[in-house]
CSV table of C-alpha atoms and ligand atoms in Angstrom, one decimal:
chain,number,residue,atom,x,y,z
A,1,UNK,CA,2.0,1.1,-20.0
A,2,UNK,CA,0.9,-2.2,-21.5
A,3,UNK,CA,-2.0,-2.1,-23.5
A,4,UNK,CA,-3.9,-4.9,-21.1
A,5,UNK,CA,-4.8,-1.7,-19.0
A,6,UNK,CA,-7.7,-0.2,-20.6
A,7,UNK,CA,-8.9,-3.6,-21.8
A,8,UNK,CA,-9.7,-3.9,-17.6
A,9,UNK,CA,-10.3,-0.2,-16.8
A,10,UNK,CA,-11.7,3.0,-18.2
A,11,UNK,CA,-9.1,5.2,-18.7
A,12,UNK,CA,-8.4,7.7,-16.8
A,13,UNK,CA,-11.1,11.6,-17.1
A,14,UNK,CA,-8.3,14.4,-15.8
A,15,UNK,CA,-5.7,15.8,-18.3
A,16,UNK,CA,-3.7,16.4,-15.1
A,17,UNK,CA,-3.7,12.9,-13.5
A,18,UNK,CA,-3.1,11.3,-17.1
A,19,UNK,CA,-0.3,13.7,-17.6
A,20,UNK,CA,0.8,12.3,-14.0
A,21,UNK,CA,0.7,9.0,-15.1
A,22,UNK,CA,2.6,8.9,-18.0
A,23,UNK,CA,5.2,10.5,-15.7
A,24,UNK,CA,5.9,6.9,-13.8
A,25,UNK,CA,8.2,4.7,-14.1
A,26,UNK,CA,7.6,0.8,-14.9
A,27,UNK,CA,7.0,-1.7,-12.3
A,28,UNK,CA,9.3,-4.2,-13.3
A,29,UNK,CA,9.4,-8.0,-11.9
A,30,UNK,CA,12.9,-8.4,-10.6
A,31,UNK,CA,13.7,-11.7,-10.0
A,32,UNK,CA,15.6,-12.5,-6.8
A,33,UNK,CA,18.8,-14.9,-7.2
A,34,UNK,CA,19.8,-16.6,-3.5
A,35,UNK,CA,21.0,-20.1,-2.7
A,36,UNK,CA,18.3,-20.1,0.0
A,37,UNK,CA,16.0,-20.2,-2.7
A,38,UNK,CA,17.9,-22.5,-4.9
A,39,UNK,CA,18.3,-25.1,-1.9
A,40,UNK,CA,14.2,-24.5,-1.1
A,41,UNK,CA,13.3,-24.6,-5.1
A,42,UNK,CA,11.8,-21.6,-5.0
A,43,UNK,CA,11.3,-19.0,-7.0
A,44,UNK,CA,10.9,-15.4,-5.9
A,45,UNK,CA,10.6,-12.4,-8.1
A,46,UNK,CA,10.2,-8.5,-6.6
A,47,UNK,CA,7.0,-6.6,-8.5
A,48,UNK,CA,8.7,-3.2,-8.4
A,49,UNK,CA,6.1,-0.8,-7.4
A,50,UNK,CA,8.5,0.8,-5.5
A,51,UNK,CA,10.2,2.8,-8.6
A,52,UNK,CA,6.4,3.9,-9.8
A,53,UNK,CA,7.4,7.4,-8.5
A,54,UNK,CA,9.9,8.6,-5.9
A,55,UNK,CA,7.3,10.4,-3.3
A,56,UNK,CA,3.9,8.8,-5.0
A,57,UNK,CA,4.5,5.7,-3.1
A,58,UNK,CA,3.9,2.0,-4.8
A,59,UNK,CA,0.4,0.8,-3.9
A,60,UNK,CA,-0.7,4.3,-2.2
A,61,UNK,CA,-0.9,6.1,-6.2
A,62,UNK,CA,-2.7,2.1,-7.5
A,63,UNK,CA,-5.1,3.0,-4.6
A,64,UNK,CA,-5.3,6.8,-4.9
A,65,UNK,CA,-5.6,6.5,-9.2
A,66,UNK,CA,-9.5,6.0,-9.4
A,67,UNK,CA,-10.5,8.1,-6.4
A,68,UNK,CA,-9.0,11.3,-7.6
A,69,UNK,CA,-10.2,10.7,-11.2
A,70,UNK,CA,-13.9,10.4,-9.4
A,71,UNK,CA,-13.5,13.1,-7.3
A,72,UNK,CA,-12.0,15.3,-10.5
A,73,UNK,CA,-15.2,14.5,-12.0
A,74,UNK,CA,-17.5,16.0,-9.3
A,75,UNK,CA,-15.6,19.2,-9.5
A,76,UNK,CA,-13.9,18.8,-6.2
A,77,UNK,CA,-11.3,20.7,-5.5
A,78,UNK,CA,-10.6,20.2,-2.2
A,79,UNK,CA,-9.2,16.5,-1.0
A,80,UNK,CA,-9.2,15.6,2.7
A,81,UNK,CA,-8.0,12.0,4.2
A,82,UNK,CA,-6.6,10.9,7.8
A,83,UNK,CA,-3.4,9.2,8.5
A,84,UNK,CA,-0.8,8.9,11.2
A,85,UNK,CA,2.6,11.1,11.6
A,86,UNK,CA,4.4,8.7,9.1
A,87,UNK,CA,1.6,8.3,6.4
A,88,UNK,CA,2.8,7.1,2.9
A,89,UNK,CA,-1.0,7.7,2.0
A,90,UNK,CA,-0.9,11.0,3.4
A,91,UNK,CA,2.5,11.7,1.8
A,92,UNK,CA,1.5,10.6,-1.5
A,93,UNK,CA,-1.9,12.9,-1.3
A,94,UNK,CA,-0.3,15.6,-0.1
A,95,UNK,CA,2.2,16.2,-3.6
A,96,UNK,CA,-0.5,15.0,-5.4
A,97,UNK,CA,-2.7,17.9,-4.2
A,98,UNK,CA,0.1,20.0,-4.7
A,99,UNK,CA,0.6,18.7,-8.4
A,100,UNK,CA,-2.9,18.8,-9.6
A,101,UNK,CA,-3.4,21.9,-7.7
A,102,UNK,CA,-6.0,20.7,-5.2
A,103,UNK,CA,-6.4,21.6,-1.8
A,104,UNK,CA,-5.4,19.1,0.5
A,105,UNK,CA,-6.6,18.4,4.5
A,106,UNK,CA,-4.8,15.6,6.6
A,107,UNK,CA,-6.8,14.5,9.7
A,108,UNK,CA,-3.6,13.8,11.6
A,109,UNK,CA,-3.6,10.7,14.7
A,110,UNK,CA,-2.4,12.2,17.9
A,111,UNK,CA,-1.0,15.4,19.0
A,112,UNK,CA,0.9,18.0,17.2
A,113,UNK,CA,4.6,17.0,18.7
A,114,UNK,CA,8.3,18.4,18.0
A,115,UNK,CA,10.3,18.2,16.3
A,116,UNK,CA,7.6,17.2,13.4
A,117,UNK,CA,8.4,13.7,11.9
A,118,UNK,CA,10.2,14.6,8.3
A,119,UNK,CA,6.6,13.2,6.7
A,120,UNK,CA,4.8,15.9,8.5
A,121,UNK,CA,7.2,18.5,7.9
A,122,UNK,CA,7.0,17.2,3.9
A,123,UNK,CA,3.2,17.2,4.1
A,124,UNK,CA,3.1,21.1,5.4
A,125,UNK,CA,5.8,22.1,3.0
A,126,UNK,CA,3.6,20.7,0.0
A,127,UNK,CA,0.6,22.7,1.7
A,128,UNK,CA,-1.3,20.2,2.9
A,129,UNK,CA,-3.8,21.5,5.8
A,130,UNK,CA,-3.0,19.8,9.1
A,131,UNK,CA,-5.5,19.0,12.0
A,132,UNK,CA,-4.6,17.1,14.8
A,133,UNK,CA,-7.4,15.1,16.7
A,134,UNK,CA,-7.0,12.9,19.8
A,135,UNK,CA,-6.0,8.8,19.2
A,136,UNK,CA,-9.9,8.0,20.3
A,137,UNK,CA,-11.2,10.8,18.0
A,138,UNK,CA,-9.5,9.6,15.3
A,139,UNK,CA,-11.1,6.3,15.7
A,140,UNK,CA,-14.6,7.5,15.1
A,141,UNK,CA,-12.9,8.7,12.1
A,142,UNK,CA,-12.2,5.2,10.6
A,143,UNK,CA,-16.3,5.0,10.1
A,144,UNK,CA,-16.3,7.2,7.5
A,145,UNK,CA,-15.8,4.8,4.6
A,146,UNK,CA,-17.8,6.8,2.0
A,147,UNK,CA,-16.3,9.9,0.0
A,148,UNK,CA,-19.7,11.6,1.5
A,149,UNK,CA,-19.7,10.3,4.8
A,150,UNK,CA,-17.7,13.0,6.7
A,151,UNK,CA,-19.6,14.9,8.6
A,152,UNK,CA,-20.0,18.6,6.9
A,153,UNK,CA,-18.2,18.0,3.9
A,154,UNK,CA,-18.6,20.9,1.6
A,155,UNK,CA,-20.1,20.5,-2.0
A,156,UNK,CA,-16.2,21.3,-3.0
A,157,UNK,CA,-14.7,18.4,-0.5
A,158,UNK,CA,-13.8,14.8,-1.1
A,159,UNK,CA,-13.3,12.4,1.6
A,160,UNK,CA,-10.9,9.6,1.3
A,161,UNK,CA,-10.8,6.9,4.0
A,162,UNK,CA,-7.8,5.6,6.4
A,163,UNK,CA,-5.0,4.5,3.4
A,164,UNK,CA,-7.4,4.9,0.7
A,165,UNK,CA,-8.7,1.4,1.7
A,166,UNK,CA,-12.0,1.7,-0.4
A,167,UNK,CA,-13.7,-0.1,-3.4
A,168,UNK,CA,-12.5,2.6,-5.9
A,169,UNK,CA,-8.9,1.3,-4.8
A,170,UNK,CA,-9.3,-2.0,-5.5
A,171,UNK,CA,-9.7,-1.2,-9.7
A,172,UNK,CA,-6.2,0.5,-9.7
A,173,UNK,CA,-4.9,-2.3,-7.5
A,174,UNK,CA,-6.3,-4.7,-10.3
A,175,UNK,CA,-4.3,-3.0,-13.1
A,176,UNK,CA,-0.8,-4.3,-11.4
A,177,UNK,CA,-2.1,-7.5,-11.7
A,178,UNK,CA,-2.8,-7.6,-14.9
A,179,UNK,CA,0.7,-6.1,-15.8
A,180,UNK,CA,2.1,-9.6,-14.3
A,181,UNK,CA,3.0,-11.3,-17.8
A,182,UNK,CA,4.6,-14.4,-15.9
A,183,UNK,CA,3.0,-17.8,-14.6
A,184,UNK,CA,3.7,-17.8,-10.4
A,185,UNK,CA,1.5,-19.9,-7.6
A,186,UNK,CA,1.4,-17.3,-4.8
A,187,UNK,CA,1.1,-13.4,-4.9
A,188,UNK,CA,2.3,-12.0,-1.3
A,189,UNK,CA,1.6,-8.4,0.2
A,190,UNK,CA,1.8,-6.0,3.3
A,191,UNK,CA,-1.1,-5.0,5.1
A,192,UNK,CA,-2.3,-2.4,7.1
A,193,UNK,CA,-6.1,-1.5,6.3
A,194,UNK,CA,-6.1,-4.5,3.6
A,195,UNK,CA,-7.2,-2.9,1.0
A,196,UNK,CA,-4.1,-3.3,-1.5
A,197,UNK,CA,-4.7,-7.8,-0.2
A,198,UNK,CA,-8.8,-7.1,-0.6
A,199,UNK,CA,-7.3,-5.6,-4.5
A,200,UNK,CA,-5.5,-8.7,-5.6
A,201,UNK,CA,-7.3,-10.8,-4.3
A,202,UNK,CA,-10.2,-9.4,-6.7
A,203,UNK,CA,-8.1,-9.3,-9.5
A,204,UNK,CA,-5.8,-12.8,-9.8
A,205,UNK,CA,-6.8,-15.8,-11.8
A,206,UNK,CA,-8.6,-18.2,-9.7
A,207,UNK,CA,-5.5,-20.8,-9.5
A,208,UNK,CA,-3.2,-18.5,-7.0
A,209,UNK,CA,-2.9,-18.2,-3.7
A,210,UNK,CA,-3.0,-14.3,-2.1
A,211,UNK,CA,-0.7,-13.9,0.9
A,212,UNK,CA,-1.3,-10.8,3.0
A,213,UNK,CA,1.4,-10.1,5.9
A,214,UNK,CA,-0.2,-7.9,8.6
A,215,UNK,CA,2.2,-5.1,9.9
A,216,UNK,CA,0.7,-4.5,12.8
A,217,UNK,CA,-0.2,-6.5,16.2
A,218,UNK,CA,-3.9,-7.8,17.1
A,219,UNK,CA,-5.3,-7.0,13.3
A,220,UNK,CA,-7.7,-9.4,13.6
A,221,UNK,CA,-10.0,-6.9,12.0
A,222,UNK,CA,-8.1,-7.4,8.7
A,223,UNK,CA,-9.9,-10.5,7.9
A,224,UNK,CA,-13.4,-8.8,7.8
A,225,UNK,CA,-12.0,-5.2,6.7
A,226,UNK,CA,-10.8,-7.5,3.8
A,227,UNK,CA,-14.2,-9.5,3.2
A,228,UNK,CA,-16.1,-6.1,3.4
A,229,UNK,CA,-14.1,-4.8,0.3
A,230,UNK,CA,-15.0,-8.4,-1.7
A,231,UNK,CA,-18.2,-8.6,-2.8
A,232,UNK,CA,-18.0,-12.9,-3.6
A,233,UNK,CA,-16.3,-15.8,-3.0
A,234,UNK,CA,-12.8,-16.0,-2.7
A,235,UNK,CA,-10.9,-19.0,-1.3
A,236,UNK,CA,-6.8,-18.8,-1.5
A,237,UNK,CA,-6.1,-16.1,0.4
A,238,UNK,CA,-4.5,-15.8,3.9
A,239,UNK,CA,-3.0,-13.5,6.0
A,240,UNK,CA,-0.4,-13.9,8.3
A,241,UNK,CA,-0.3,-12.7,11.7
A,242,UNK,CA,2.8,-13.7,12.9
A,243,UNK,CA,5.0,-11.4,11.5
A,244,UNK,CA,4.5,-8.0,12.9
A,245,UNK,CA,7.6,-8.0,15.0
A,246,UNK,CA,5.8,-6.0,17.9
A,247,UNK,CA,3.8,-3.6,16.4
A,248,UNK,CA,3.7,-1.1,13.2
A,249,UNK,CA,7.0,0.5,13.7
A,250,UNK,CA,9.0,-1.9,16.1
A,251,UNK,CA,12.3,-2.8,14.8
A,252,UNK,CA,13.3,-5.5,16.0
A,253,UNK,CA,17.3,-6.9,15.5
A,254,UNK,CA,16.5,-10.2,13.6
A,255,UNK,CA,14.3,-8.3,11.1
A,256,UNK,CA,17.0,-5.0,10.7
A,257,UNK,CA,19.7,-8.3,10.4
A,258,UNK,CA,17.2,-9.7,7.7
A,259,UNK,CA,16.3,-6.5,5.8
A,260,UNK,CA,20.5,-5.8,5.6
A,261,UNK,CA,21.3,-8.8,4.1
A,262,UNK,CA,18.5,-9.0,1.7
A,263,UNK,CA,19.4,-5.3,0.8
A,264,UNK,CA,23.0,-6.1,0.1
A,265,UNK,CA,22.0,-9.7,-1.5
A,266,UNK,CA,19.8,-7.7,-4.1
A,267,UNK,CA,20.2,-4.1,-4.0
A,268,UNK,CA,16.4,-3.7,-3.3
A,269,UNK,CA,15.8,-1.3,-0.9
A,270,UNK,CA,13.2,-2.3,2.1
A,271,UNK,CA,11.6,-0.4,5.0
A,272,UNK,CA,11.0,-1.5,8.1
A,273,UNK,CA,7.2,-1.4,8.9
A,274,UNK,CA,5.9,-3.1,5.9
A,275,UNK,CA,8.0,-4.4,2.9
A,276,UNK,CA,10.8,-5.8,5.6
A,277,UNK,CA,8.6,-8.0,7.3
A,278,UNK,CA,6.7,-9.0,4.3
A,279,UNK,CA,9.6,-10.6,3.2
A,280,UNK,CA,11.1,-11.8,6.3
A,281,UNK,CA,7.7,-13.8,6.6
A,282,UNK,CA,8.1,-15.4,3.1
A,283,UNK,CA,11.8,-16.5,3.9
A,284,UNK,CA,10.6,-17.8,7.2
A,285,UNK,CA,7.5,-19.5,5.8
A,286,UNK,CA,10.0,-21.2,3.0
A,287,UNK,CA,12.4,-22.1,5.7
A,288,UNK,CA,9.5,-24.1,7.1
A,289,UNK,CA,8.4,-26.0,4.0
A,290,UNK,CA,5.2,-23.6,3.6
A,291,UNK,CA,5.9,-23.4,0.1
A,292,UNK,CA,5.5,-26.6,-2.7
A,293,UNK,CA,8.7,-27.8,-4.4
A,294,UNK,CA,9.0,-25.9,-7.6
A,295,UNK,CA,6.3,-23.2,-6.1
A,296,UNK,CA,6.9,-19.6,-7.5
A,297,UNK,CA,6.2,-16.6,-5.5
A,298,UNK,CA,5.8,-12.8,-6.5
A,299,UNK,CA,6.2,-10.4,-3.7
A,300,UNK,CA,4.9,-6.8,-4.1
A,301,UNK,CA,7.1,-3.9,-3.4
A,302,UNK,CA,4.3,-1.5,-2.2
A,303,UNK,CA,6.9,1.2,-2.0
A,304,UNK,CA,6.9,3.5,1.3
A,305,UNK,CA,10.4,3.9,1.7
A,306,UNK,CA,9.8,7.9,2.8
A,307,UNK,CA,8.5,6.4,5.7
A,308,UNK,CA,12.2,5.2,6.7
A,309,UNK,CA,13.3,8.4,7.3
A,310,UNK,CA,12.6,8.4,11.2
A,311,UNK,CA,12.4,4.8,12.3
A,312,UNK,CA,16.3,4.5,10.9
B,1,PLP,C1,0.1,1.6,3.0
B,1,PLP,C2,1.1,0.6,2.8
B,1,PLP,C3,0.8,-0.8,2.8
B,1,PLP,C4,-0.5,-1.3,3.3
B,1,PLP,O1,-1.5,-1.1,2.3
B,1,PLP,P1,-3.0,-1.4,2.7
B,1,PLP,O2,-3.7,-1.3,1.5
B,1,PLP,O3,-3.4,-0.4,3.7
B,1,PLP,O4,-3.0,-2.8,3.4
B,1,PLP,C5,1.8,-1.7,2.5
B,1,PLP,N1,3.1,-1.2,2.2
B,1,PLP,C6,3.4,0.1,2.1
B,1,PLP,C7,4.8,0.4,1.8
B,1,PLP,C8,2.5,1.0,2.4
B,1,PLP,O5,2.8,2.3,2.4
């Protein structure tokens, strides 16, 4: 880990979750070399949270870090969260419940429906608890933003929101910032709750532009979700809305064309409902002189390439 860490953050309380860190791998910058770019003068490098850990998904353990470490601290032992049947935050909690030896509880969108979604089946396999509410239950269920706010929580239980999108996330997002040791103009992410754009945002120097992608059709609650998590000021940021190719896990030809070539070009490895069309937006916005001549451009690989499995 590079020693800029804990000049930003406290380090982490739990034997357990530090012995879990050290266990990751690097995020490395990969830089992406294409004659697209070349003709555009653009450069494009891959922050590589993907290869963090091969279940603990890219930005789901930056968001999870500092809420587990808080709820280790109030003795909890009992972690409960909600997510959909193809959660990457729900996978991710689910093994690290079953690491740390925590009980875990998803709060699961929609019917129980077979065959199980190979998420689920992971999720029940790792013992996480499952309950299954109805799609306008669950809503209610996005209110709870608070570790204490669901209602009867034990004194042993600790609520995580939707994603983890919460202020606690935003300090572990911070930390990938700071391991960026290179000059670029434009830092680009996924979105679905915000909470990993609402991170960066936070944490880069003042000079770059943040450029969030929203995954799914009619977010137009991202922009507030996203202000609510800020407490300040921020100016360059922006989030695309053009992008979502139908919905959160549409796949549409031009983008499975896009996400084949780019995987072949580079040997990075893509999914379809967030990384994919990250990047398809960036090409597309380059194509269309978005981007300065000379501009530099980091993309985060936020991971959630379990989530594949299904939509393929
Ligand atoms: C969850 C997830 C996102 C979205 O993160 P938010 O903080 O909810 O916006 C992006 N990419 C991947 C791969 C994810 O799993």
């Amino acid at each position: 880990m590079p020693s800029t860490l804990n000049q930003v953050n406290p380090p982490l309380n739990h034997p357990k979750l530090i012995e879990l860190e050290h266990a990751l791998a690097q995020s490395v910058l990969t830089q992406i070399t294409d004659p697209f770019l070349d003709n555009h003068q653009i450069s494009l490098w891959i922050k590589r949270d993907d290869l963090l850990h091969p279940i603990i998904s890219g930005n789901k353990w930056r968001k999870l870090k500092y809420n587990l470490d808080h709820a280790l601290s109030l003795g909890a032992d009992t972690l409960i969260s909600m997510g959909g049947a193809y959660s990457n935050h729900l996978h991710a909690l689910a093994y690290i419940g079953k690491t740390l030896n925590l009980k875990t509880i998803g709060i699961i969108r929609g019917e129980r429906t077979e065959p199980l979604t190979p998420t689920l089946l992971e999720l029940e396999s790792w013992g996480m608890e499952l309950r299954y509410i109805s799609r306008s239950e669950y809503r209610h269920y996005r209110d709870y933003n608070h570790w204490q706010d669901l209602p009867g929580l034990k004194p042993n239980e600790y609520w995580l929101p939707e994603g983890g999108a919460n202020t606690l996330a935003l300090k572990g997002i911070a930390e990938l910032v700071n391991e960026i040791d290179i000059e670029y103009d434009n830092l680009c992410v996924a979105c679905g709750t915000g909470a990993t754009l609402a991170g960066l945002i936070n944490a880069v120097p003042k000079q770059q532009s943040v450029l969030g992608f929203a995954a799914l059709k009619n977010a137009s609650f991202l922009t507030s979700d996203v202000q609510s998590l800020l407490s300040g000021e921020f100016h360059h940021w922006e989030i695309f809305h053009d992008y979502h190719f139908g919905g959160f896990a549409k796949l549409k030809p031009e983008l499975a064309l896009f996400m084949s070539e780019f995987e072949q070009k580079t040997s990075i490895p893509l999914e379809t409902v967030y990384t994919g069309k990250m990047l398809y937006g960036i090409y597309d916005l380059i194509a269309k002189g978005h981007f300065g001549q000379g501009e530099r451009i980091i993309a985060l690989h936020t991971g959630g390439l379990q989530g594949k499995r299904g939509y393929a």
